[in-house]
């Protein structure tokens, strides 16, 4: 998109100050000769707080003690940088500005530092700013081949302003014009600004420590803790979530809630091994070992606006199929069709809603993709059809790596791969060889190559003739490799052994994956490693849609910026531990920021054995994950919701029936994401950005603006501390209003109960639950109307065929209704009437919460008496309305 608009005036603050060398500061500190200010230090890889001077020297780092008991590293990377200075004046152009930089004089530890850089800022829209820094000369560097979509909005009146300084070194600031808040300021690390071939580093300060995001790592609080100098390495890796360890995906994206309640977010479009250190005082040190510095700023100003703007740039998630919002059951280690059946039957016996059954790798023949074991899973194709007849869909798994040990002519997947030349190659052009699930060695498909995509799509389509899957689940796509690098090891060179490696698990780039010098169509593995799952996701979605002819569900373990366009995400191989109930909320909230709203963790935990109580509580919490799946690891005891008997089964059923009751609302939230970029689940601070308490709440979460979930997350508890920001809140179960908003309240929560509250001002569409969404979709609709302080509320309902049409938004065969309650009157209007079935469906029930007493009710102008009022809570329940869904209506309450 061309930015033809005139650039607005910018304030350039050019302070030419002589270069002051902060010399000799280290004297008297007992330091090596490279004293660095506390804030400039990058902790030495391989060191820890217990590292002593001698071992620091062995690590080739600088030793310089500072105040004891602080998170400031005493052992740090030596001679990091000298910074850059600005050359000449910034050059304004229509829609942007360009600045030339020159490396400051002095020696550092890095080879191949760029002598001259160009900073190019593009004012892409009022809310979106791009700042990209590249070397002025030399061969082009790797850039992530991500499609950044054009903004709908112009840039006549940007919310931001850029300032450049040269005092004594170059730095820049991004400022929010309306408030003067400095959102991003590189002054703090001027000297640390390094742009070497394999080490790029920038430090910037933030306007607030309310910072959320950056992944994928296990995070123990949604809001970052800046007191601990925590370092988050990013490099896709198959590793269970554990501390700050780099895990499956790479999401260099964070959101800041400014102190006045405005919000902005920043995406760093870089896929190389990298790290973020959250430094005391509220700054971030960023290091990457390749690519370019390419920042996108999204100015909000509301928290939801940041996600809307970000997902407008990287793409939004497609609508999930309706059944994809139903309950899903899975385990690794069914090991036989009898065990799979037993779990399905237990779920049915207890009448627990169940929409999707999964197969994991144990359904495969010797763990070969696109097969099933005809002995242990004898009759699987027929069983899948049997499930479908009950309205239960089937999703199964594919791993990327392909066995090379099958007799020629017996395994088309491999043979065709050879013919089509689909593999990742070694530097010498032969295929990279590793070891994953199949017994024989494997080759790794290069999903960045066109011929691999074609091969994969073909196989997925053909696979549907064998097993009639409805969705696919792609795992191990970091890519995981059980041997480090390659069966031949990795050659010693600057890609496999770069001068600096972020503190990633295993210590080397090829640990548990491919050699960094392997070659793919999109570049060397060194650059494209963390894009492996991202490259695999789109062809998987295309193949699945072509195979089923319908909207599909694709679930990917590894993700990158923008993965949400193609895939949902489960939170990996989490543990059956109580702490993980809490962490799963954090992961899910993060992925909603990352534009992957369909996410959730494995209910009851993946690794280790759960306990009945944990599974009961997790079943309640998981009933409110957008992606609600119970999944378990091999060799653990079963944990499907029917396994533990009636108590666990009953409360899981109860919670899931509430989920199913609210599915039209949840589905509508996905529509609002798809069309507008809203989050589906969100933290309280999205709605109450100036509420200091809300900024730290990460044990409760909301569905949209309408439903607050306050699950019990701890063992042995029958109550929960829940915070209610100052607003109106109504108990979901009986409409009782929370009497003391603005406070933390102790809510009773016996084992079979999950506290849920409807937020005043919202209208939530509902539909009576059944065992499957297929059945529930035939039931009458209802509305839960919770009024705000002004006795008003709004809501929307999006509905369509649920996924028989891949993209009903494009086709137009969907239904959209708007609901508004104000001045005593509920008005329903139909904004889009493209789904013909709606004429056969009825709106039957209203639950009206928070209304003042009234005398008479009229429906479409006629008196209506079929309603009850709960004497204790004031909730009004209107019954048997039988209003055709395709027609507008009014319901009036007359005082
Ligand atoms: C330290 O530097 C020496 C000389 O360059 C090198 O041989 C050694 O491997 C380095 N040690 C570490 C831990 O990087
Ligand atoms: C479970 O629910 C069933 C059916 O509603 C009921 O009969 C049974 O008593 C419940 N059992 C427990 C332990 O809650
Ligand atoms: C209620 O109305 C007042 C006056 O119009 C307005 O300031 C306030 O924001 C409204 N409250 C809600 C929750 O919309
Ligand atoms: C509210 O409704 C009453 C009738 O119930 C009507 O007389 C009045 O004009 C309405 N007020 C507004 C602001 O719509
Ligand atoms: C360990 C845990 O309970 N939760 C983590 C599960 O994994 C995701 C990443 O995939 C983390 O974000 C969660 O915190």
PDB file of N, CA and C in Angstrom, residues 624-708:
ATOM      1  N   UNK A 624     -13.585 -23.384  30.185  1.00  0.00           N
ATOM      2  CA  UNK A 624     -13.610 -21.987  29.739  1.00  0.00           C
ATOM      3  C   UNK A 624     -12.362 -21.578  28.974  1.00  0.00           C
ATOM      4  N   UNK A 625     -11.492 -22.534  28.648  1.00  0.00           N
ATOM      5  CA  UNK A 625     -10.443 -22.266  27.668  1.00  0.00           C
ATOM      6  C   UNK A 625     -11.132 -22.145  26.311  1.00  0.00           C
ATOM      7  N   UNK A 626     -10.697 -21.214  25.461  1.00  0.00           N
ATOM      8  CA  UNK A 626     -11.263 -21.227  24.109  1.00  0.00           C
ATOM      9  C   UNK A 626     -11.075 -22.598  23.456  1.00  0.00           C
ATOM     10  N   UNK A 627      -9.865 -23.168  23.614  1.00  0.00           N
ATOM     11  CA  UNK A 627      -9.584 -24.504  23.106  1.00  0.00           C
ATOM     12  C   UNK A 627      -9.620 -25.450  24.291  1.00  0.00           C
ATOM     13  N   UNK A 628     -10.644 -26.303  24.337  1.00  0.00           N
ATOM     14  CA  UNK A 628     -10.919 -27.087  25.540  1.00  0.00           C
ATOM     15  C   UNK A 628     -10.673 -28.565  25.273  1.00  0.00           C
ATOM     16  N   UNK A 629      -9.470 -29.013  25.618  1.00  0.00           N
ATOM     17  CA  UNK A 629      -9.106 -30.394  25.328  1.00  0.00           C
ATOM     18  C   UNK A 629      -8.421 -31.044  26.527  1.00  0.00           C
ATOM     19  N   UNK A 630      -8.877 -32.223  26.875  1.00  0.00           N
ATOM     20  CA  UNK A 630      -8.221 -33.055  27.885  1.00  0.00           C
ATOM     21  C   UNK A 630      -7.245 -33.964  27.135  1.00  0.00           C
ATOM     22  N   UNK A 631      -5.958 -33.886  27.528  1.00  0.00           N
ATOM     23  CA  UNK A 631      -4.935 -34.675  26.843  1.00  0.00           C
ATOM     24  C   UNK A 631      -3.930 -35.166  27.873  1.00  0.00           C
ATOM     25  N   UNK A 632      -3.364 -36.320  27.607  1.00  0.00           N
ATOM     26  CA  UNK A 632      -2.582 -37.014  28.618  1.00  0.00           C
ATOM     27  C   UNK A 632      -1.389 -37.676  27.942  1.00  0.00           C
ATOM     28  N   UNK A 633      -0.344 -37.936  28.721  1.00  0.00           N
ATOM     29  CA  UNK A 633       0.857 -38.560  28.172  1.00  0.00           C
ATOM     30  C   UNK A 633       0.820 -40.072  28.356  1.00  0.00           C
ATOM     31  N   UNK A 634       1.641 -40.727  27.548  1.00  0.00           N
ATOM     32  CA  UNK A 634       1.733 -42.185  27.613  1.00  0.00           C
ATOM     33  C   UNK A 634       2.247 -42.616  28.991  1.00  0.00           C
ATOM     34  N   UNK A 635       1.835 -43.773  29.429  1.00  0.00           N
ATOM     35  CA  UNK A 635       2.217 -44.400  30.705  1.00  0.00           C
ATOM     36  C   UNK A 635       1.576 -43.744  31.931  1.00  0.00           C
ATOM     37  N   UNK A 636       0.842 -42.644  31.747  1.00  0.00           N
ATOM     38  CA  UNK A 636       0.117 -42.090  32.893  1.00  0.00           C
ATOM     39  C   UNK A 636      -1.208 -42.815  33.027  1.00  0.00           C
ATOM     40  N   UNK A 637      -1.796 -42.727  34.225  1.00  0.00           N
ATOM     41  CA  UNK A 637      -3.141 -43.274  34.386  1.00  0.00           C
ATOM     42  C   UNK A 637      -4.106 -42.474  33.503  1.00  0.00           C
ATOM     43  N   UNK A 638      -5.219 -43.080  33.151  1.00  0.00           N
ATOM     44  CA  UNK A 638      -6.222 -42.374  32.358  1.00  0.00           C
ATOM     45  C   UNK A 638      -6.692 -41.135  33.109  1.00  0.00           C
ATOM     46  N   UNK A 639      -7.193 -40.168  32.379  1.00  0.00           N
ATOM     47  CA  UNK A 639      -7.725 -38.972  33.041  1.00  0.00           C
ATOM     48  C   UNK A 639      -8.888 -38.368  32.263  1.00  0.00           C
ATOM     49  N   UNK A 640      -9.515 -39.169  31.398  1.00  0.00           N
ATOM     50  CA  UNK A 640     -10.706 -38.654  30.721  1.00  0.00           C
ATOM     51  C   UNK A 640     -11.763 -38.397  31.797  1.00  0.00           C
ATOM     52  N   UNK A 641     -12.680 -37.480  31.522  1.00  0.00           N
ATOM     53  CA  UNK A 641     -13.529 -36.991  32.618  1.00  0.00           C
ATOM     54  C   UNK A 641     -14.427 -38.067  33.233  1.00  0.00           C
ATOM     55  N   UNK A 642     -14.622 -39.178  32.541  1.00  0.00           N
ATOM     56  CA  UNK A 642     -15.432 -40.236  33.123  1.00  0.00           C
ATOM     57  C   UNK A 642     -14.622 -41.190  33.989  1.00  0.00           C
ATOM     58  N   UNK A 643     -13.309 -41.098  33.923  1.00  0.00           N
ATOM     59  CA  UNK A 643     -12.448 -42.105  34.547  1.00  0.00           C
ATOM     60  C   UNK A 643     -12.515 -42.110  36.071  1.00  0.00           C
ATOM     61  N   UNK A 644     -12.661 -40.921  36.652  1.00  0.00           N
ATOM     62  CA  UNK A 644     -12.596 -40.826  38.112  1.00  0.00           C
ATOM     63  C   UNK A 644     -13.948 -41.008  38.798  1.00  0.00           C
ATOM     64  N   UNK A 645     -14.953 -41.384  38.034  1.00  0.00           N
ATOM     65  CA  UNK A 645     -16.238 -41.655  38.660  1.00  0.00           C
ATOM     66  C   UNK A 645     -17.136 -40.434  38.733  1.00  0.00           C
ATOM     67  N   UNK A 646     -18.285 -40.602  39.416  1.00  0.00           N
ATOM     68  CA  UNK A 646     -19.365 -39.625  39.296  1.00  0.00           C
ATOM     69  C   UNK A 646     -19.028 -38.209  39.757  1.00  0.00           C
ATOM     70  N   UNK A 647     -18.218 -38.032  40.781  1.00  0.00           N
ATOM     71  CA  UNK A 647     -18.010 -36.666  41.286  1.00  0.00           C
ATOM     72  C   UNK A 647     -17.303 -35.804  40.235  1.00  0.00           C
ATOM     73  N   UNK A 648     -16.173 -36.320  39.722  1.00  0.00           N
ATOM     74  CA  UNK A 648     -15.428 -35.563  38.712  1.00  0.00           C
ATOM     75  C   UNK A 648     -16.263 -35.459  37.438  1.00  0.00           C
ATOM     76  N   UNK A 649     -16.876 -36.567  37.070  1.00  0.00           N
ATOM     77  CA  UNK A 649     -17.682 -36.571  35.841  1.00  0.00           C
ATOM     78  C   UNK A 649     -18.807 -35.547  35.928  1.00  0.00           C
ATOM     79  N   UNK A 650     -19.480 -35.523  37.075  1.00  0.00           N
ATOM     80  CA  UNK A 650     -20.615 -34.605  37.210  1.00  0.00           C
ATOM     81  C   UNK A 650     -20.182 -33.149  37.109  1.00  0.00           C
ATOM     82  N   UNK A 651     -19.113 -32.787  37.797  1.00  0.00           N
ATOM     83  CA  UNK A 651     -18.805 -31.359  37.750  1.00  0.00           C
ATOM     84  C   UNK A 651     -18.208 -30.980  36.407  1.00  0.00           C
ATOM     85  N   UNK A 652     -17.534 -31.928  35.745  1.00  0.00           N
ATOM     86  CA  UNK A 652     -17.062 -31.634  34.390  1.00  0.00           C
ATOM     87  C   UNK A 652     -18.262 -31.441  33.462  1.00  0.00           C
ATOM     88  N   UNK A 653     -19.240 -32.325  33.606  1.00  0.00           N
ATOM     89  CA  UNK A 653     -20.438 -32.186  32.778  1.00  0.00           C
ATOM     90  C   UNK A 653     -21.128 -30.846  33.035  1.00  0.00           C
ATOM     91  N   UNK A 654     -21.267 -30.515  34.323  1.00  0.00           N
ATOM     92  CA  UNK A 654     -21.934 -29.255  34.660  1.00  0.00           C
ATOM     93  C   UNK A 654     -21.202 -28.068  34.017  1.00  0.00           C
ATOM     94  N   UNK A 655     -19.881 -28.043  34.172  1.00  0.00           N
ATOM     95  CA  UNK A 655     -19.118 -26.908  33.628  1.00  0.00           C
ATOM     96  C   UNK A 655     -19.209 -26.892  32.107  1.00  0.00           C
ATOM     97  N   UNK A 656     -19.102 -28.074  31.485  1.00  0.00           N
ATOM     98  CA  UNK A 656     -19.153 -28.104  30.020  1.00  0.00           C
ATOM     99  C   UNK A 656     -20.539 -27.744  29.500  1.00  0.00           C
ATOM    100  N   UNK A 657     -21.565 -28.102  30.251  1.00  0.00           N
ATOM    101  CA  UNK A 657     -22.913 -27.712  29.797  1.00  0.00           C
ATOM    102  C   UNK A 657     -23.092 -26.192  29.863  1.00  0.00           C
ATOM    103  N   UNK A 658     -22.422 -25.558  30.806  1.00  0.00           N
ATOM    104  CA  UNK A 658     -22.456 -24.088  30.821  1.00  0.00           C
ATOM    105  C   UNK A 658     -21.701 -23.551  29.596  1.00  0.00           C
ATOM    106  N   UNK A 659     -20.534 -24.155  29.334  1.00  0.00           N
ATOM    107  CA  UNK A 659     -19.792 -23.748  28.130  1.00  0.00           C
ATOM    108  C   UNK A 659     -20.686 -23.871  26.894  1.00  0.00           C
ATOM    109  N   UNK A 660     -21.325 -25.039  26.768  1.00  0.00           N
ATOM    110  CA  UNK A 660     -22.145 -25.264  25.573  1.00  0.00           C
ATOM    111  C   UNK A 660     -23.315 -24.293  25.534  1.00  0.00           C
ATOM    112  N   UNK A 661     -23.882 -23.993  26.697  1.00  0.00           N
ATOM    113  CA  UNK A 661     -24.956 -23.013  26.754  1.00  0.00           C
ATOM    114  C   UNK A 661     -24.488 -21.664  26.195  1.00  0.00           C
ATOM    115  N   UNK A 662     -23.228 -21.327  26.473  1.00  0.00           N
ATOM    116  CA  UNK A 662     -22.697 -20.018  26.065  1.00  0.00           C
ATOM    117  C   UNK A 662     -21.965 -20.060  24.728  1.00  0.00           C
ATOM    118  N   UNK A 663     -21.999 -21.193  24.041  1.00  0.00           N
ATOM    119  CA  UNK A 663     -21.216 -21.299  22.799  1.00  0.00           C
ATOM    120  C   UNK A 663     -21.587 -20.271  21.738  1.00  0.00           C
ATOM    121  N   UNK A 664     -22.875 -19.902  21.591  1.00  0.00           N
ATOM    122  CA  UNK A 664     -23.150 -18.854  20.600  1.00  0.00           C
ATOM    123  C   UNK A 664     -22.404 -17.551  20.924  1.00  0.00           C
ATOM    124  N   UNK A 665     -22.230 -17.293  22.220  1.00  0.00           N
ATOM    125  CA  UNK A 665     -21.462 -16.107  22.618  1.00  0.00           C
ATOM    126  C   UNK A 665     -19.983 -16.303  22.269  1.00  0.00           C
ATOM    127  N   UNK A 666     -19.441 -17.479  22.620  1.00  0.00           N
ATOM    128  CA  UNK A 666     -18.026 -17.739  22.333  1.00  0.00           C
ATOM    129  C   UNK A 666     -17.764 -17.672  20.821  1.00  0.00           C
ATOM    130  N   UNK A 667     -18.652 -18.255  20.065  1.00  0.00           N
ATOM    131  CA  UNK A 667     -18.502 -18.253  18.596  1.00  0.00           C
ATOM    132  C   UNK A 667     -18.526 -16.813  18.072  1.00  0.00           C
ATOM    133  N   UNK A 668     -19.413 -16.001  18.638  1.00  0.00           N
ATOM    134  CA  UNK A 668     -19.491 -14.600  18.250  1.00  0.00           C
ATOM    135  C   UNK A 668     -18.195 -13.857  18.585  1.00  0.00           C
ATOM    136  N   UNK A 669     -17.575 -14.232  19.705  1.00  0.00           N
ATOM    137  CA  UNK A 669     -16.295 -13.595  20.046  1.00  0.00           C
ATOM    138  C   UNK A 669     -15.237 -13.926  18.996  1.00  0.00           C
ATOM    139  N   UNK A 670     -15.288 -15.138  18.448  1.00  0.00           N
ATOM    140  CA  UNK A 670     -14.355 -15.475  17.355  1.00  0.00           C
ATOM    141  C   UNK A 670     -14.662 -14.653  16.103  1.00  0.00           C
ATOM    142  N   UNK A 671     -15.932 -14.407  15.875  1.00  0.00           N
ATOM    143  CA  UNK A 671     -16.296 -13.520  14.758  1.00  0.00           C
ATOM    144  C   UNK A 671     -15.715 -12.120  14.987  1.00  0.00           C
ATOM    145  N   UNK A 672     -15.800 -11.643  16.215  1.00  0.00           N
ATOM    146  CA  UNK A 672     -15.268 -10.307  16.514  1.00  0.00           C
ATOM    147  C   UNK A 672     -13.745 -10.296  16.403  1.00  0.00           C
ATOM    148  N   UNK A 673     -13.126 -11.416  16.701  1.00  0.00           N
ATOM    149  CA  UNK A 673     -11.681 -11.502  16.454  1.00  0.00           C
ATOM    150  C   UNK A 673     -11.413 -11.490  14.947  1.00  0.00           C
ATOM    151  N   UNK A 674     -12.115 -12.342  14.253  1.00  0.00           N
ATOM    152  CA  UNK A 674     -11.847 -12.526  12.827  1.00  0.00           C
ATOM    153  C   UNK A 674     -12.040 -11.227  12.038  1.00  0.00           C
ATOM    154  N   UNK A 675     -13.078 -10.467  12.391  1.00  0.00           N
ATOM    155  CA  UNK A 675     -13.382  -9.270  11.615  1.00  0.00           C
ATOM    156  C   UNK A 675     -12.744  -8.008  12.187  1.00  0.00           C
ATOM    157  N   UNK A 676     -12.410  -8.027  13.488  1.00  0.00           N
ATOM    158  CA  UNK A 676     -11.984  -6.788  14.120  1.00  0.00           C
ATOM    159  C   UNK A 676     -10.691  -6.946  14.906  1.00  0.00           C
ATOM    160  N   UNK A 677     -10.309  -8.180  15.155  1.00  0.00           N
ATOM    161  CA  UNK A 677      -9.053  -8.411  15.866  1.00  0.00           C
ATOM    162  C   UNK A 677      -9.170  -8.428  17.373  1.00  0.00           C
ATOM    163  N   UNK A 678     -10.397  -8.505  17.897  1.00  0.00           N
ATOM    164  CA  UNK A 678     -10.549  -8.548  19.356  1.00  0.00           C
ATOM    165  C   UNK A 678      -9.953  -9.828  19.936  1.00  0.00           C
ATOM    166  N   UNK A 679      -9.544  -9.766  21.193  1.00  0.00           N
ATOM    167  CA  UNK A 679      -9.194 -10.996  21.891  1.00  0.00           C
ATOM    168  C   UNK A 679     -10.485 -11.748  22.208  1.00  0.00           C
ATOM    169  N   UNK A 680     -10.369 -13.052  22.374  1.00  0.00           N
ATOM    170  CA  UNK A 680     -11.528 -13.855  22.787  1.00  0.00           C
ATOM    171  C   UNK A 680     -11.542 -13.952  24.312  1.00  0.00           C
ATOM    172  N   UNK A 681     -10.424 -14.400  24.900  1.00  0.00           N
ATOM    173  CA  UNK A 681     -10.295 -14.279  26.355  1.00  0.00           C
ATOM    174  C   UNK A 681      -9.338 -13.131  26.636  1.00  0.00           C
ATOM    175  N   UNK A 682      -9.595 -12.429  27.699  1.00  0.00           N
ATOM    176  CA  UNK A 682      -8.768 -11.264  28.008  1.00  0.00           C
ATOM    177  C   UNK A 682      -8.682 -11.060  29.514  1.00  0.00           C
ATOM    178  N   UNK A 683      -7.655 -10.320  29.883  1.00  0.00           N
ATOM    179  CA  UNK A 683      -7.460 -10.005  31.300  1.00  0.00           C
ATOM    180  C   UNK A 683      -8.360  -8.836  31.682  1.00  0.00           C
ATOM    181  N   UNK A 684      -8.622  -8.696  32.973  1.00  0.00           N
ATOM    182  CA  UNK A 684      -9.487  -7.617  33.462  1.00  0.00           C
ATOM    183  C   UNK A 684      -8.971  -6.240  33.062  1.00  0.00           C
ATOM    184  N   UNK A 685      -7.642  -6.076  32.972  1.00  0.00           N
ATOM    185  CA  UNK A 685      -7.128  -4.736  32.655  1.00  0.00           C
ATOM    186  C   UNK A 685      -7.476  -4.296  31.234  1.00  0.00           C
ATOM    187  N   UNK A 686      -7.879  -5.220  30.380  1.00  0.00           N
ATOM    188  CA  UNK A 686      -8.340  -4.790  29.049  1.00  0.00           C
ATOM    189  C   UNK A 686      -9.596  -3.931  29.169  1.00  0.00           C
ATOM    190  N   UNK A 687     -10.419  -4.238  30.190  1.00  0.00           N
ATOM    191  CA  UNK A 687     -11.668  -3.486  30.370  1.00  0.00           C
ATOM    192  C   UNK A 687     -11.494  -2.349  31.361  1.00  0.00           C
ATOM    193  N   UNK A 688     -10.520  -2.515  32.262  1.00  0.00           N
ATOM    194  CA  UNK A 688     -10.326  -1.519  33.321  1.00  0.00           C
ATOM    195  C   UNK A 688      -8.859  -1.096  33.342  1.00  0.00           C
ATOM    196  N   UNK A 689      -8.422  -0.403  32.273  1.00  0.00           N
ATOM    197  CA  UNK A 689      -6.984  -0.143  32.130  1.00  0.00           C
ATOM    198  C   UNK A 689      -6.409   0.811  33.177  1.00  0.00           C
ATOM    199  N   UNK A 690      -7.254   1.583  33.856  1.00  0.00           N
ATOM    200  CA  UNK A 690      -6.690   2.486  34.869  1.00  0.00           C
ATOM    201  C   UNK A 690      -6.794   1.906  36.274  1.00  0.00           C
ATOM    202  N   UNK A 691      -7.310   0.703  36.378  1.00  0.00           N
ATOM    203  CA  UNK A 691      -7.454   0.070  37.690  1.00  0.00           C
ATOM    204  C   UNK A 691      -6.126  -0.625  38.041  1.00  0.00           C
ATOM    205  N   UNK A 692      -5.455  -0.089  39.064  1.00  0.00           N
ATOM    206  CA  UNK A 692      -4.119  -0.605  39.431  1.00  0.00           C
ATOM    207  C   UNK A 692      -4.168  -2.079  39.831  1.00  0.00           C
ATOM    208  N   UNK A 693      -5.211  -2.460  40.528  1.00  0.00           N
ATOM    209  CA  UNK A 693      -5.297  -3.857  40.971  1.00  0.00           C
ATOM    210  C   UNK A 693      -5.476  -4.769  39.760  1.00  0.00           C
ATOM    211  N   UNK A 694      -6.332  -4.351  38.838  1.00  0.00           N
ATOM    212  CA  UNK A 694      -6.627  -5.194  37.672  1.00  0.00           C
ATOM    213  C   UNK A 694      -5.365  -5.507  36.869  1.00  0.00           C
ATOM    214  N   UNK A 695      -4.402  -4.580  36.846  1.00  0.00           N
ATOM    215  CA  UNK A 695      -3.217  -4.787  36.007  1.00  0.00           C
ATOM    216  C   UNK A 695      -2.431  -6.031  36.423  1.00  0.00           C
ATOM    217  N   UNK A 696      -2.608  -6.466  37.663  1.00  0.00           N
ATOM    218  CA  UNK A 696      -1.858  -7.633  38.122  1.00  0.00           C
ATOM    219  C   UNK A 696      -2.689  -8.902  38.240  1.00  0.00           C
ATOM    220  N   UNK A 697      -3.941  -8.857  37.827  1.00  0.00           N
ATOM    221  CA  UNK A 697      -4.805 -10.039  37.997  1.00  0.00           C
ATOM    222  C   UNK A 697      -4.585 -11.022  36.848  1.00  0.00           C
ATOM    223  N   UNK A 698      -4.134 -12.225  37.161  1.00  0.00           N
ATOM    224  CA  UNK A 698      -3.954 -13.230  36.113  1.00  0.00           C
ATOM    225  C   UNK A 698      -4.463 -14.606  36.538  1.00  0.00           C
ATOM    226  N   UNK A 699      -5.296 -14.613  37.591  1.00  0.00           N
ATOM    227  CA  UNK A 699      -5.921 -15.885  37.944  1.00  0.00           C
ATOM    228  C   UNK A 699      -7.387 -15.896  37.522  1.00  0.00           C
ATOM    229  N   UNK A 700      -7.893 -14.715  37.215  1.00  0.00           N
ATOM    230  CA  UNK A 700      -9.245 -14.616  36.658  1.00  0.00           C
ATOM    231  C   UNK A 700      -9.101 -14.144  35.217  1.00  0.00           C
ATOM    232  N   UNK A 701     -10.087 -14.446  34.405  1.00  0.00           N
ATOM    233  CA  UNK A 701     -10.067 -13.951  33.028  1.00  0.00           C
ATOM    234  C   UNK A 701     -11.488 -13.807  32.531  1.00  0.00           C
ATOM    235  N   UNK A 702     -11.606 -13.079  31.425  1.00  0.00           N
ATOM    236  CA  UNK A 702     -12.925 -12.800  30.846  1.00  0.00           C
ATOM    237  C   UNK A 702     -13.074 -13.464  29.487  1.00  0.00           C
ATOM    238  N   UNK A 703     -14.289 -13.843  29.183  1.00  0.00           N
ATOM    239  CA  UNK A 703     -14.672 -14.108  27.792  1.00  0.00           C
ATOM    240  C   UNK A 703     -15.187 -12.771  27.262  1.00  0.00           C
ATOM    241  N   UNK A 704     -14.517 -12.225  26.286  1.00  0.00           N
ATOM    242  CA  UNK A 704     -14.945 -10.949  25.726  1.00  0.00           C
ATOM    243  C   UNK A 704     -15.085  -9.910  26.818  1.00  0.00           C
ATOM    244  N   UNK A 705     -16.185  -9.148  26.751  1.00  0.00           N
ATOM    245  CA  UNK A 705     -16.437  -8.171  27.803  1.00  0.00           C
ATOM    246  C   UNK A 705     -17.478  -8.703  28.778  1.00  0.00           C
ATOM    247  N   UNK A 706     -17.981  -9.933  28.520  1.00  0.00           N
ATOM    248  CA  UNK A 706     -19.219 -10.318  29.180  1.00  0.00           C
ATOM    249  C   UNK A 706     -19.178 -11.308  30.318  1.00  0.00           C
ATOM    250  N   UNK A 707     -18.150 -12.169  30.399  1.00  0.00           N
ATOM    251  CA  UNK A 707     -18.205 -13.243  31.396  1.00  0.00           C
ATOM    252  C   UNK A 707     -16.880 -13.312  32.136  1.00  0.00           C
ATOM    253  N   UNK A 708     -16.951 -13.253  33.449  1.00  0.00           N
ATOM    254  CA  UNK A 708     -15.744 -13.323  34.281  1.00  0.00           C
ATOM    255  C   UNK A 708     -15.652 -14.706  34.908  1.00  0.00           C
TER     256      UNK A 708
END
